[in-house]
Amino acid sequence: MVPSGSPMLSILLILLLSPFMVSLPIQDRLLKCLPKYSESSFPFSTILYTQNNSSSFTSVLQSSAQNVRFTLPSVPKPEFIFTPLQESHIQAVVICSKKLGIHLRVRSGGHDFEGLSYVSEIETPFIVVDLAKLRSISVDIGHNTAWVQAGATNGELYYRISEKSKTRGFPAGTCSSVCMGGLISGGGYGTMLRKYGLAADNVVDAHIIDVHGRLLDRKDMGEDLFWAIRGGAGGSFGIVTAWKVKLVPVPSAVTVFTVTKTLEQGATKLLYRWQQIADQLDKDLFIRVQIQTANVSSQGKRTITTSYNAMFLGDANRLLQVMKHSFPELGLTRQDCIETNWINSTVYIAGFANNTPPEVFLQRTNPDRAYFKGKSDYARKPIPEKALEGLWEKLFEVESPLVVFTPYGGMMSQISESQTPFPHRKGTKFMILYYTGWQDAKENVPKHIDWTRMVYNYMTPYVSKNPREAYVNYRDLDLGMNNNSNASFVEASLFGTKYFKDNFYRLVHVKTKVDPDNFFRHEQSIPPLPLHMR
C-alpha cells in the first residue's frame, strides 16, 4: 500500500486529473485569464463573442467585413471575436492570447483587400480583436492636432475636425468608412497627398500595445518603432490604439469636379496627356482618373469611360486658370465646377451624391461593399496609347472592372523614400489600382481573380521594375505569403520589397527587436530575422 503522503500518489493523481485540466474549454480559460490583467470586476463575457453564440457572433464578424467574399461559409472563422471598450482590455487579451497559444488578428475597419484582419488561412484557433468601439476623437484646434482612436473612420475624423474649424483638415483617405488604425499603418492617401503627403506623414505621436501588453507612446516606444508603424502596415509590431495627427490648413473655398470622356470622345489621347502632366500640376490640384466600361446602345455595345475626378484647394476661378494653363485638353468649364468647402468636398470625393450632408459620415457605412479582388502598380513613365488600347480590350472581358490612376508628384516627391516605410516617392508619376467586383456569391470567383492577374501580367512592361512596386494597403497575396508562424525572411522579402523596397530590411530589424518570437503575424506580416542572423 502506498502511504497517503507519497510523491507517487501525487504524481498518479496529477496524471489522472490532467485530462480534465487540459480539456477545460479554451473559452473558459480565456475568461479566467482576462480579469487577472485588467479590471477584475469587468464582465468580459459581454465583449467576447464565440461561434456557439452564432447570431451575434456572425453579426459582429460581418459588421465591418468589407470584402464580402471573406464572409462565405467556406472561409475559416475565428474562434472568438473580442470587442474591447478601452486600452486595458487590449493589454489583457494580448497577454492572455499569448499565454494560451491563441493566434491573434486585429481589425479596425475591415478594409483589408485579402481579409487578413479577420481571416486566418494558416493558423487555428484564432481570435479577432475588433477595435470598432475604440473610436473617440479629440480635436485641439489651438495646437492644430487631434487624437484619433484606431476604430474611428476617415469620415468621422473629417466631420469632427469640421465641427471645430472650416479651415483645418487632414490628408487621409477618400473612402469614408476606412478606419484610422489600418489606414495610417499602411500610409493612407487622399486628395491632399500632393499638397501634404500621406496620413502617415502627418502623425506626431501614437499609442501602441506591444507583445508584452505594455501601452507605449512615442517616447516609450522609441523612434525605430514609431518609424515602423507609420507605413509598415498593421499586424506586425503590436496593436496601435490611437494616433496623434497634425491638422493642415485648408482654404474656405474648395472646388470639385468630375468630367467623363468616352473612347468616342478621344479618351485614349486625353489619358495619355494626363499621364504626362498629372504629377507636375499645381500642388493644390488632385485629378485622379477612374476607368470603367459602359453600355452605349441597347444592343449591348460597350465603351470605355474615363472620369476625371478632382479636388482643388481654392475657388473655381483660380482652378479654371490653372487648368487653362496646365491641362486645357480636358475642356473644363465653370459649369463643371462645384465650389464648396473642404468637408463637403470629402463627401463628394467619397462617392456620395452632391449636396449629401456630411452627417452621412457618422453612419460609418460603406455603400460599396462587394465581393472583389484588387491589385496595384506604380508607373514611372506614361503608358503608350497603343498599350492603353490593349488595356481597353481586357476591360471588356468582365462585367464590372475598375482601373484607377492616382497622381503623385508635389509633396510626395519631396519626402525621402526612407522617411517612413512607405517608399513610393520621387519618380513615381501615378499609382494604379486594378479592381473587379461582383455582387452574387454564386458567380465564378476564379474568373474574376484570373482577370486581375491577366491584366497585371499585361501591364508588366509599362510599370515599375526591380522591384515591381505595390501599395501595402491594397494587400495582394499573389505577391507571396508567409506559410506559418515560422515565417521565412527570404520568402517574405519577395512581397516585402515590393511594398517597402529597401525599407523592408529596416522593418525586419525593428520586428526582431520588438517581437522576436513573431507573436503578431499574418500571411504578409514582417518576419523577425532568423536566429543565425541576429
Short mmCIF file of C-alpha atoms in Angstrom, two decimals:
data_model
loop_
_atom_site.label_atom_id
_atom_site.label_comp_id
_atom_site.label_asym_id
_atom_site.label_seq_id
_atom_site.Cartn_x
_atom_site.Cartn_y
_atom_site.Cartn_z
CA MET A 1 0.00 0.00 0.00
CA VAL A 2 1.29 3.46 -0.92
CA PRO A 3 1.37 5.91 2.01
CA SER A 4 -1.08 8.82 1.57
CA GLY A 5 1.74 11.36 1.64
CA SER A 6 3.70 9.55 -1.08
CA PRO A 7 5.03 11.58 -4.01
CA MET A 8 3.95 8.66 -6.26
CA LEU A 9 0.30 9.18 -5.26
CA SER A 10 0.56 12.89 -6.07
CA ILE A 11 2.00 12.09 -9.50
CA LEU A 12 -0.73 9.47 -10.07
CA LEU A 13 -3.44 11.98 -9.15
CA ILE A 14 -1.95 14.61 -11.49
CA LEU A 15 -1.86 12.11 -14.34
CA LEU A 16 -5.46 11.04 -13.69
CA LEU A 17 -6.72 14.61 -13.39
CA SER A 18 -4.69 16.18 -16.19
CA PRO A 19 -7.19 15.33 -18.99
CA PHE A 20 -9.84 17.29 -17.08
CA MET A 21 -7.45 20.22 -16.61
CA VAL A 22 -6.45 20.24 -20.27
CA SER A 23 -9.99 19.83 -21.52
CA LEU A 24 -11.21 22.95 -19.73
CA PRO A 25 -12.62 24.81 -22.76
CA ILE A 26 -10.32 27.45 -24.17
CA GLN A 27 -13.14 29.98 -23.81
CA ASP A 28 -13.28 29.38 -20.05
CA ARG A 29 -9.52 29.64 -19.75
CA LEU A 30 -9.55 32.92 -21.65
CA LEU A 31 -12.35 34.34 -19.47
CA LYS A 32 -10.44 33.29 -16.33
CA CYS A 33 -7.26 34.92 -17.63
CA LEU A 34 -8.58 38.31 -18.77
CA PRO A 35 -9.58 39.72 -15.33
CA LYS A 36 -6.08 38.96 -13.99
CA TYR A 37 -4.62 41.56 -16.34
CA SER A 38 -7.39 44.19 -16.35
CA GLU A 39 -10.19 45.35 -14.04
CA SER A 40 -11.12 42.15 -12.25
CA SER A 41 -14.80 43.13 -11.95
CA PHE A 42 -15.39 43.79 -15.65
CA PRO A 43 -17.80 41.25 -17.29
CA PHE A 44 -15.52 40.16 -20.15
CA SER A 45 -18.10 37.66 -21.36
CA THR A 46 -20.12 40.64 -22.67
CA ILE A 47 -17.37 41.60 -25.16
CA LEU A 48 -16.24 38.09 -26.13
CA TYR A 49 -18.25 36.51 -28.94
CA THR A 50 -17.98 32.83 -29.81
CA GLN A 51 -19.27 30.62 -32.61
CA ASN A 52 -21.62 28.98 -30.07
CA ASN A 53 -23.45 32.30 -29.83
CA SER A 54 -23.95 32.19 -33.59
CA SER A 55 -26.34 35.08 -34.31
CA SER A 56 -24.42 37.82 -32.51
CA PHE A 57 -21.06 36.26 -33.50
CA THR A 58 -21.97 36.33 -37.20
CA SER A 59 -23.38 39.85 -36.92
CA VAL A 60 -20.18 41.20 -35.32
CA LEU A 61 -17.94 39.27 -37.73
CA GLN A 62 -19.74 40.67 -40.76
CA SER A 63 -20.22 44.18 -39.34
CA SER A 64 -17.07 45.53 -40.96
CA ALA A 65 -16.03 42.77 -43.36
CA GLN A 66 -15.76 44.97 -46.44
CA ASN A 67 -14.74 42.25 -48.90
CA VAL A 68 -17.80 40.01 -48.75
CA ARG A 69 -16.02 37.02 -50.29
CA PHE A 70 -14.26 36.50 -46.95
CA THR A 71 -17.58 36.02 -45.14
CA LEU A 72 -18.62 32.93 -47.14
CA PRO A 73 -19.17 29.68 -45.17
CA SER A 74 -16.08 28.07 -46.72
CA VAL A 75 -13.74 30.73 -45.26
CA PRO A 76 -12.11 29.94 -41.85
CA LYS A 77 -13.82 31.73 -38.98
CA PRO A 78 -12.27 32.94 -35.72
CA GLU A 79 -12.84 31.00 -32.53
CA PHE A 80 -13.56 34.31 -30.76
CA ILE A 81 -14.20 37.97 -31.53
CA PHE A 82 -13.16 40.37 -28.78
CA THR A 83 -14.56 43.93 -28.84
CA PRO A 84 -12.57 45.95 -26.28
CA LEU A 85 -14.00 49.14 -24.80
CA GLN A 86 -10.68 50.53 -23.58
CA GLU A 87 -6.95 50.05 -23.98
CA SER A 88 -6.57 47.97 -20.81
CA HIS A 89 -8.87 45.33 -22.34
CA ILE A 90 -6.48 45.02 -25.30
CA GLN A 91 -3.49 44.73 -22.96
CA ALA A 92 -5.23 41.83 -21.22
CA VAL A 93 -6.21 40.00 -24.42
CA VAL A 94 -2.66 40.25 -25.80
CA ILE A 95 -1.17 38.75 -22.62
CA CYS A 96 -3.83 36.01 -22.38
CA SER A 97 -3.76 35.06 -26.07
CA LYS A 98 0.00 34.70 -25.80
CA LYS A 99 -0.25 32.57 -22.66
CA LEU A 100 -2.95 30.30 -24.10
CA GLY A 101 -1.41 29.95 -27.57
CA ILE A 102 -4.31 31.62 -29.38
CA HIS A 103 -3.31 33.23 -32.68
CA LEU A 104 -4.45 36.87 -32.81
CA ARG A 105 -5.69 39.14 -35.61
CA VAL A 106 -6.57 42.84 -35.29
CA ARG A 107 -9.35 44.61 -37.18
CA SER A 108 -10.14 48.32 -37.12
CA GLY A 109 -12.32 48.87 -40.21
CA GLY A 110 -12.13 45.55 -42.07
CA HIS A 111 -10.99 47.00 -45.40
CA ASP A 112 -8.02 44.66 -45.85
CA PHE A 113 -8.24 43.59 -49.51
CA GLU A 114 -7.42 39.97 -48.58
CA GLY A 115 -9.42 39.93 -45.32
CA LEU A 116 -6.28 39.33 -43.23
CA SER A 117 -7.61 41.34 -40.29
CA TYR A 118 -10.39 38.81 -39.68
CA VAL A 119 -9.43 35.63 -41.56
CA SER A 120 -6.50 33.26 -40.94
CA GLU A 121 -5.86 30.64 -43.57
CA ILE A 122 -2.68 29.49 -41.84
CA GLU A 123 -3.46 29.04 -38.13
CA THR A 124 -6.24 27.99 -35.77
CA PRO A 125 -7.65 28.69 -33.29
CA PHE A 126 -7.54 32.45 -33.73
CA ILE A 127 -9.14 35.45 -32.10
CA VAL A 128 -10.11 38.71 -33.81
CA VAL A 129 -9.59 41.83 -31.70
CA ASP A 130 -12.14 44.19 -33.24
CA LEU A 131 -11.41 47.85 -32.43
CA ALA A 132 -14.72 49.26 -33.71
CA LYS A 133 -15.69 50.53 -30.25
CA LEU A 134 -12.43 52.44 -29.80
CA ARG A 135 -13.45 55.43 -31.88
CA SER A 136 -13.04 58.57 -29.78
CA ILE A 137 -11.68 61.71 -31.45
CA SER A 138 -10.32 64.73 -29.61
CA VAL A 139 -9.59 67.79 -31.78
CA ASP A 140 -7.33 70.56 -30.44
CA ILE A 141 -7.57 73.47 -32.91
CA GLY A 142 -5.31 75.64 -30.70
CA HIS A 143 -2.40 73.22 -31.27
CA ASN A 144 -3.54 72.05 -34.74
CA THR A 145 -3.63 68.41 -33.60
CA ALA A 146 -6.13 65.64 -32.96
CA TRP A 147 -6.01 62.32 -31.13
CA VAL A 148 -8.00 59.72 -33.04
CA GLN A 149 -8.55 56.14 -31.93
CA ALA A 150 -7.93 53.25 -34.31
CA GLY A 151 -11.62 52.33 -34.71
CA ALA A 152 -12.69 55.81 -35.87
CA THR A 153 -13.32 56.22 -39.59
CA ASN A 154 -11.92 58.70 -42.09
CA GLY A 155 -15.36 60.26 -42.27
CA GLU A 156 -15.76 60.60 -38.51
CA LEU A 157 -12.37 62.30 -38.21
CA TYR A 158 -13.16 64.71 -41.05
CA TYR A 159 -16.54 65.54 -39.52
CA ARG A 160 -15.13 66.18 -36.02
CA ILE A 161 -12.41 68.47 -37.43
CA SER A 162 -15.01 70.41 -39.44
CA GLU A 163 -17.12 70.89 -36.30
CA LYS A 164 -14.23 72.83 -34.77
CA SER A 165 -12.91 74.65 -37.86
CA LYS A 166 -13.79 75.19 -41.52
CA THR A 167 -10.15 75.97 -42.38
CA ARG A 168 -8.45 72.86 -40.98
CA GLY A 169 -8.38 69.39 -42.46
CA PHE A 170 -6.37 66.18 -42.50
CA PRO A 171 -4.81 64.41 -45.52
CA ALA A 172 -6.26 60.92 -45.01
CA GLY A 173 -8.27 58.63 -47.28
CA THR A 174 -11.01 59.09 -49.88
CA CYS A 175 -13.16 56.15 -48.68
CA SER A 176 -15.11 57.46 -45.68
CA SER A 177 -15.61 54.09 -43.92
CA VAL A 178 -11.92 53.12 -43.73
CA CYS A 179 -10.73 53.22 -40.11
CA MET A 180 -7.64 55.05 -38.97
CA GLY A 181 -5.92 52.00 -37.44
CA GLY A 182 -5.26 50.27 -40.75
CA LEU A 183 -5.24 53.34 -42.97
CA ILE A 184 -2.31 55.12 -41.30
CA SER A 185 -0.45 51.86 -40.63
CA GLY A 186 -0.07 51.40 -44.40
CA GLY A 187 0.47 55.06 -45.34
CA GLY A 188 -3.01 56.32 -46.18
CA TYR A 189 -3.53 58.63 -49.15
CA GLY A 190 -6.26 61.01 -50.23
CA THR A 191 -6.93 64.10 -52.29
CA MET A 192 -4.36 66.21 -50.42
CA LEU A 193 -1.38 63.85 -50.86
CA ARG A 194 0.21 66.15 -53.47
CA LYS A 195 -0.03 69.12 -51.04
CA TYR A 196 0.66 67.50 -47.66
CA GLY A 197 1.77 63.90 -48.27
CA LEU A 198 0.19 60.83 -46.70
CA ALA A 199 -1.76 60.48 -43.47
CA ALA A 200 1.29 58.68 -42.03
CA ASP A 201 3.48 61.67 -42.92
CA ASN A 202 1.36 63.80 -40.61
CA VAL A 203 1.44 61.68 -37.43
CA VAL A 204 3.24 63.15 -34.41
CA ASP A 205 2.52 60.54 -31.70
CA ALA A 206 0.80 57.20 -31.21
CA HIS A 207 -0.30 54.66 -28.62
CA ILE A 208 0.67 51.04 -29.21
CA ILE A 209 0.24 47.89 -27.13
CA ASP A 210 3.31 45.71 -27.54
CA VAL A 211 3.83 41.96 -27.32
CA HIS A 212 4.26 42.21 -23.51
CA GLY A 213 0.92 44.00 -23.12
CA ARG A 214 2.54 47.37 -22.36
CA LEU A 215 0.86 50.59 -23.50
CA LEU A 216 3.54 52.79 -25.09
CA ASP A 217 3.57 56.29 -26.56
CA ARG A 218 6.19 57.69 -28.95
CA LYS A 219 8.68 58.44 -26.20
CA ASP A 220 8.30 54.98 -24.62
CA MET A 221 8.39 53.01 -27.88
CA GLY A 222 11.40 54.82 -29.34
CA GLU A 223 11.94 56.28 -32.79
CA ASP A 224 12.59 52.95 -34.56
CA LEU A 225 9.19 51.51 -33.68
CA PHE A 226 7.50 54.88 -34.24
CA TRP A 227 9.04 54.90 -37.73
CA ALA A 228 7.89 51.33 -38.46
CA ILE A 229 4.21 51.78 -37.56
CA ARG A 230 3.77 54.80 -39.87
CA GLY A 231 3.58 52.90 -43.15
CA GLY A 232 4.98 49.46 -42.26
CA ALA A 233 1.40 48.07 -42.25
CA GLY A 234 -0.66 46.62 -39.42
CA GLY A 235 -0.40 43.28 -37.67
CA SER A 236 3.39 43.03 -37.32
CA PHE A 237 4.60 45.15 -34.40
CA GLY A 238 1.77 45.45 -31.91
CA ILE A 239 -1.72 46.96 -31.75
CA VAL A 240 -1.92 50.68 -32.44
CA THR A 241 -4.85 52.04 -30.45
CA ALA A 242 -4.61 55.76 -31.27
CA TRP A 243 -2.76 58.30 -33.41
CA LYS A 244 -1.97 61.93 -32.70
CA VAL A 245 -2.18 63.71 -36.05
CA LYS A 246 -1.16 67.13 -37.26
CA LEU A 247 -4.00 69.13 -38.81
CA VAL A 248 -3.31 71.07 -42.01
CA PRO A 249 -4.68 74.38 -43.34
CA VAL A 250 -7.42 74.26 -45.99
CA PRO A 251 -8.97 77.29 -47.72
CA SER A 252 -12.56 78.32 -47.07
CA ALA A 253 -13.36 77.63 -50.75
CA VAL A 254 -12.61 74.19 -52.22
CA THR A 255 -13.69 73.13 -55.72
CA VAL A 256 -14.53 69.65 -57.02
CA PHE A 257 -15.46 68.31 -60.42
CA THR A 258 -15.95 65.12 -62.42
CA VAL A 259 -15.59 65.23 -66.20
CA THR A 260 -16.12 61.99 -68.12
CA LYS A 261 -14.82 61.20 -71.61
CA THR A 262 -15.55 58.07 -73.66
CA LEU A 263 -13.46 56.41 -76.36
CA GLU A 264 -15.64 58.15 -78.91
CA GLN A 265 -14.71 61.49 -77.32
CA GLY A 266 -10.97 60.87 -77.54
CA ALA A 267 -10.46 59.24 -74.12
CA THR A 268 -7.23 57.44 -75.06
CA LYS A 269 -5.33 60.52 -76.29
CA LEU A 270 -6.60 62.56 -73.35
CA LEU A 271 -5.46 59.95 -70.81
CA TYR A 272 -2.03 59.84 -72.42
CA ARG A 273 -1.83 63.63 -71.98
CA TRP A 274 -2.96 63.34 -68.31
CA GLN A 275 -0.11 60.88 -67.69
CA GLN A 276 2.39 63.42 -68.97
CA ILE A 277 1.27 66.24 -66.66
CA ALA A 278 -0.63 64.78 -63.65
CA ASP A 279 2.40 64.72 -61.32
CA GLN A 280 3.52 68.20 -62.47
CA LEU A 281 0.27 70.06 -61.78
CA ASP A 282 -0.20 72.73 -59.10
CA LYS A 283 0.12 71.03 -55.68
CA ASP A 284 -3.36 72.30 -54.78
CA LEU A 285 -4.86 70.21 -57.59
CA PHE A 286 -5.59 66.48 -57.42
CA ILE A 287 -7.08 64.80 -60.51
CA ARG A 288 -7.48 61.03 -60.44
CA VAL A 289 -8.89 59.03 -63.35
CA GLN A 290 -11.48 56.29 -62.81
CA ILE A 291 -11.69 53.98 -65.82
CA GLN A 292 -14.72 51.72 -66.34
CA THR A 293 -16.90 50.20 -69.05
CA ALA A 294 -20.34 51.46 -70.05
CA ASN A 295 -23.10 50.45 -72.43
CA VAL A 296 -23.64 52.87 -75.31
CA SER A 297 -26.55 51.17 -77.02
CA SER A 298 -29.49 48.91 -76.25
CA GLN A 299 -27.82 46.29 -78.46
CA GLY A 300 -25.13 45.88 -75.79
CA LYS A 301 -22.32 47.85 -77.49
CA ARG A 302 -19.84 48.89 -74.80
CA THR A 303 -17.29 51.65 -74.48
CA ILE A 304 -14.66 52.81 -72.01
CA THR A 305 -15.35 55.80 -69.78
CA THR A 306 -12.54 57.81 -68.20
CA SER A 307 -13.79 60.02 -65.36
CA TYR A 308 -11.52 62.85 -64.22
CA ASN A 309 -12.47 63.14 -60.55
CA ALA A 310 -10.82 66.16 -58.93
CA MET A 311 -10.42 68.30 -55.83
CA PHE A 312 -8.78 71.74 -55.84
CA LEU A 313 -7.77 73.69 -52.74
CA GLY A 314 -9.14 77.02 -53.95
CA ASP A 315 -12.06 78.67 -55.71
CA ALA A 316 -13.40 77.83 -59.16
CA ASN A 317 -11.95 80.90 -60.86
CA ARG A 318 -8.39 80.04 -59.83
CA LEU A 319 -8.95 76.40 -60.75
CA LEU A 320 -10.06 77.38 -64.25
CA GLN A 321 -6.89 79.46 -64.67
CA VAL A 322 -4.70 76.54 -63.51
CA MET A 323 -6.49 74.12 -65.85
CA LYS A 324 -6.29 76.50 -68.83
CA HIS A 325 -2.54 76.75 -68.28
CA SER A 326 -1.76 73.10 -67.41
CA PHE A 327 -4.46 70.81 -68.83
CA PRO A 328 -6.62 72.72 -71.35
CA GLU A 329 -7.24 69.46 -73.26
CA LEU A 330 -9.86 68.42 -70.67
CA GLY A 331 -12.02 71.42 -71.64
CA LEU A 332 -13.12 72.18 -68.06
CA THR A 333 -15.89 74.80 -67.82
CA ARG A 334 -17.33 76.79 -64.93
CA GLN A 335 -20.49 74.66 -65.18
CA ASP A 336 -18.40 71.54 -64.41
CA CYS A 337 -17.11 73.04 -61.14
CA ILE A 338 -18.78 72.71 -57.76
CA GLU A 339 -17.43 75.32 -55.35
CA THR A 340 -17.91 74.23 -51.75
CA ASN A 341 -15.88 73.82 -48.54
CA TRP A 342 -13.38 71.18 -47.51
CA ILE A 343 -15.73 68.90 -45.52
CA ASN A 344 -18.30 68.82 -48.36
CA SER A 345 -15.52 68.07 -50.85
CA THR A 346 -14.64 64.92 -48.87
CA VAL A 347 -18.30 63.80 -49.05
CA TYR A 348 -18.27 64.33 -52.84
CA ILE A 349 -14.97 62.51 -53.36
CA ALA A 350 -16.23 59.62 -51.17
CA GLY A 351 -18.85 58.96 -53.86
CA PHE A 352 -21.97 60.35 -52.20
CA ALA A 353 -24.43 62.38 -54.26
CA ASN A 354 -23.78 66.11 -54.49
CA ASN A 355 -25.38 68.05 -51.57
CA THR A 356 -25.34 64.97 -49.27
CA PRO A 357 -24.82 66.45 -45.76
CA PRO A 358 -21.53 65.49 -44.04
CA GLU A 359 -23.52 63.87 -41.22
CA VAL A 360 -23.62 60.82 -43.53
CA PHE A 361 -20.08 60.15 -42.27
CA LEU A 362 -21.42 59.43 -38.77
CA GLN A 363 -23.31 56.40 -40.12
CA ARG A 364 -19.97 54.58 -40.70
CA THR A 365 -21.49 52.87 -43.75
CA ASN A 366 -19.70 51.71 -46.87
CA PRO A 367 -22.06 51.82 -49.88
CA ASP A 368 -19.53 49.86 -51.95
CA ARG A 369 -19.36 46.56 -50.04
CA ALA A 370 -18.93 43.79 -52.57
CA TYR A 371 -17.11 40.62 -53.50
CA PHE A 372 -13.88 41.86 -55.05
CA LYS A 373 -10.24 41.33 -55.94
CA GLY A 374 -7.74 44.16 -56.32
CA LYS A 375 -4.09 44.64 -57.26
CA SER A 376 -1.81 47.67 -57.52
CA ASP A 377 1.08 49.08 -59.54
CA TYR A 378 3.20 52.22 -59.77
CA ALA A 379 4.01 53.96 -63.07
CA ARG A 380 7.23 55.96 -63.54
CA LYS A 381 6.57 56.91 -67.18
CA PRO A 382 3.46 57.34 -69.35
CA ILE A 383 1.79 54.19 -70.69
CA PRO A 384 1.76 54.41 -74.52
CA GLU A 385 -1.55 54.91 -76.31
CA LYS A 386 -1.20 51.54 -78.05
CA ALA A 387 -0.82 49.83 -74.65
CA LEU A 388 -3.90 51.68 -73.34
CA GLU A 389 -5.89 50.37 -76.31
CA GLY A 390 -4.81 46.85 -75.37
CA LEU A 391 -5.92 47.52 -71.78
CA TRP A 392 -9.38 48.58 -73.01
CA GLU A 393 -9.79 45.18 -74.69
CA LYS A 394 -9.05 43.49 -71.37
CA LEU A 395 -11.64 45.63 -69.56
CA PHE A 396 -14.36 44.42 -71.92
CA GLU A 397 -13.82 40.84 -70.71
CA VAL A 398 -15.57 41.29 -67.32
CA GLU A 399 -18.80 42.96 -66.21
CA SER A 400 -17.61 45.45 -63.58
CA PRO A 401 -13.93 46.29 -63.99
CA LEU A 402 -12.38 49.40 -62.47
CA VAL A 403 -8.92 50.84 -63.03
CA VAL A 404 -7.92 53.97 -61.11
CA PHE A 405 -4.90 56.18 -61.84
CA THR A 406 -3.96 58.28 -58.78
CA PRO A 407 -1.47 61.13 -59.38
CA TYR A 408 1.67 61.60 -57.31
CA GLY A 409 4.26 64.40 -57.50
CA GLY A 410 4.16 67.55 -55.39
CA MET A 411 4.89 66.82 -51.72
CA MET A 412 5.12 63.10 -52.49
CA SER A 413 8.31 63.78 -54.47
CA GLN A 414 9.83 65.93 -51.72
CA ILE A 415 9.68 63.32 -48.93
CA SER A 416 12.57 60.85 -48.94
CA GLU A 417 11.92 57.14 -49.59
CA SER A 418 13.24 56.23 -46.14
CA GLN A 419 11.49 58.90 -44.03
CA THR A 420 8.72 56.37 -43.37
CA PRO A 421 8.43 52.73 -44.51
CA PHE A 422 6.23 53.91 -47.44
CA PRO A 423 8.80 54.20 -50.28
CA HIS A 424 6.83 55.22 -53.37
CA ARG A 425 8.03 58.80 -53.65
CA LYS A 426 10.22 60.71 -56.13
CA GLY A 427 9.97 59.46 -59.70
CA THR A 428 6.51 57.93 -59.24
CA LYS A 429 4.07 59.52 -61.69
CA PHE A 430 0.95 57.73 -60.53
CA MET A 431 -0.40 54.67 -58.74
CA ILE A 432 -2.66 52.16 -60.48
CA LEU A 433 -5.46 50.11 -58.89
CA TYR A 434 -6.93 47.16 -60.82
CA TYR A 435 -10.25 46.04 -59.38
CA THR A 436 -13.08 43.72 -60.28
CA GLY A 437 -16.21 43.46 -58.16
CA TRP A 438 -19.30 41.28 -58.23
CA GLN A 439 -22.50 41.05 -56.18
CA ASP A 440 -23.54 37.39 -56.45
CA ALA A 441 -21.86 34.73 -54.30
CA LYS A 442 -22.62 32.15 -56.99
CA GLU A 443 -20.52 33.93 -59.60
CA ASN A 444 -17.39 32.31 -60.98
CA VAL A 445 -14.83 33.66 -58.49
CA PRO A 446 -11.74 32.22 -60.25
CA LYS A 447 -12.81 34.04 -63.42
CA HIS A 448 -12.62 37.42 -61.66
CA ILE A 449 -9.38 36.67 -59.84
CA ASP A 450 -7.78 35.34 -63.02
CA TRP A 451 -8.85 38.53 -64.81
CA THR A 452 -6.93 40.74 -62.35
CA ARG A 453 -3.86 38.54 -62.77
CA MET A 454 -4.15 38.67 -66.55
CA VAL A 455 -4.40 42.48 -66.55
CA TYR A 456 -1.49 42.68 -64.10
CA ASN A 457 0.65 40.49 -66.36
CA TYR A 458 -0.32 42.53 -69.42
CA MET A 459 0.82 45.74 -67.68
CA THR A 460 4.27 44.38 -66.76
CA PRO A 461 6.25 46.29 -69.44
CA TYR A 462 4.70 49.65 -68.51
CA VAL A 463 5.14 49.84 -64.72
CA SER A 464 7.92 49.99 -62.11
CA LYS A 465 10.59 47.28 -62.14
CA ASN A 466 13.20 45.77 -59.77
CA PRO A 467 11.13 45.66 -57.68
CA ARG A 468 7.70 45.92 -59.25
CA GLU A 469 6.21 48.12 -56.53
CA ALA A 470 2.83 47.65 -54.83
CA TYR A 471 0.80 49.53 -52.21
CA VAL A 472 0.59 47.60 -48.94
CA ASN A 473 -2.91 48.91 -48.15
CA TYR A 474 -4.03 47.23 -51.39
CA ARG A 475 -2.95 43.90 -49.97
CA ASP A 476 -2.32 41.19 -52.59
CA LEU A 477 -1.47 37.61 -51.63
CA ASP A 478 -0.47 36.87 -55.23
CA LEU A 479 2.80 38.64 -54.40
CA GLY A 480 3.76 35.90 -51.89
CA MET A 481 2.90 34.94 -48.34
CA ASN A 482 4.15 33.56 -45.05
CA ASN A 483 3.03 29.97 -44.63
CA ASN A 484 3.04 29.69 -40.85
CA SER A 485 4.43 31.15 -37.63
CA ASN A 486 7.97 30.28 -38.73
CA ALA A 487 7.91 32.99 -41.38
CA SER A 488 10.83 32.86 -43.77
CA PHE A 489 12.79 36.09 -44.09
CA VAL A 490 13.78 35.13 -47.64
CA GLU A 491 10.20 34.31 -48.70
CA ALA A 492 8.82 37.45 -47.03
CA SER A 493 11.33 39.59 -48.91
CA LEU A 494 9.53 38.67 -52.16
CA PHE A 495 6.44 40.66 -51.21
CA GLY A 496 8.16 42.86 -48.62
CA THR A 497 10.46 44.57 -51.11
CA LYS A 498 7.51 45.24 -53.45
CA TYR A 499 5.63 47.02 -50.69
CA PHE A 500 8.57 48.69 -48.93
CA LYS A 501 11.62 48.49 -51.25
CA ASP A 502 14.80 48.68 -49.10
CA ASN A 503 12.78 49.82 -46.07
CA PHE A 504 11.74 46.17 -45.73
CA TYR A 505 15.14 45.32 -44.20
CA ARG A 506 14.87 48.05 -41.57
CA LEU A 507 11.33 46.85 -40.76
CA VAL A 508 12.72 43.34 -40.21
CA HIS A 509 15.29 44.71 -37.76
CA VAL A 510 12.60 46.60 -35.83
CA LYS A 511 10.43 43.47 -35.76
CA THR A 512 13.35 41.39 -34.45
CA LYS A 513 13.82 43.89 -31.64
CA VAL A 514 10.20 44.33 -30.55
CA ASP A 515 8.63 40.93 -31.34
CA PRO A 516 11.44 38.38 -31.79
CA ASP A 517 9.10 35.38 -31.32
CA ASN A 518 6.73 36.62 -34.05
CA PHE A 519 3.56 36.74 -31.93
CA PHE A 520 1.99 39.42 -34.16
CA ARG A 521 1.84 37.71 -37.53
CA HIS A 522 -0.29 37.04 -40.59
CA GLU A 523 0.12 35.91 -44.19
CA GLN A 524 2.10 39.04 -45.12
CA SER A 525 3.45 40.30 -41.80
CA ILE A 526 7.05 41.41 -41.35
CA PRO A 527 9.13 38.45 -40.07
CA PRO A 528 11.90 38.64 -37.47
CA LEU A 529 15.42 37.72 -38.52
CA PRO A 530 16.22 34.01 -38.22
CA LEU A 531 18.26 33.19 -35.10
CA HIS A 532 21.50 32.62 -37.00
CA MET A 533 21.31 36.16 -38.48
CA ARG A 534 20.67 38.06 -35.22
#
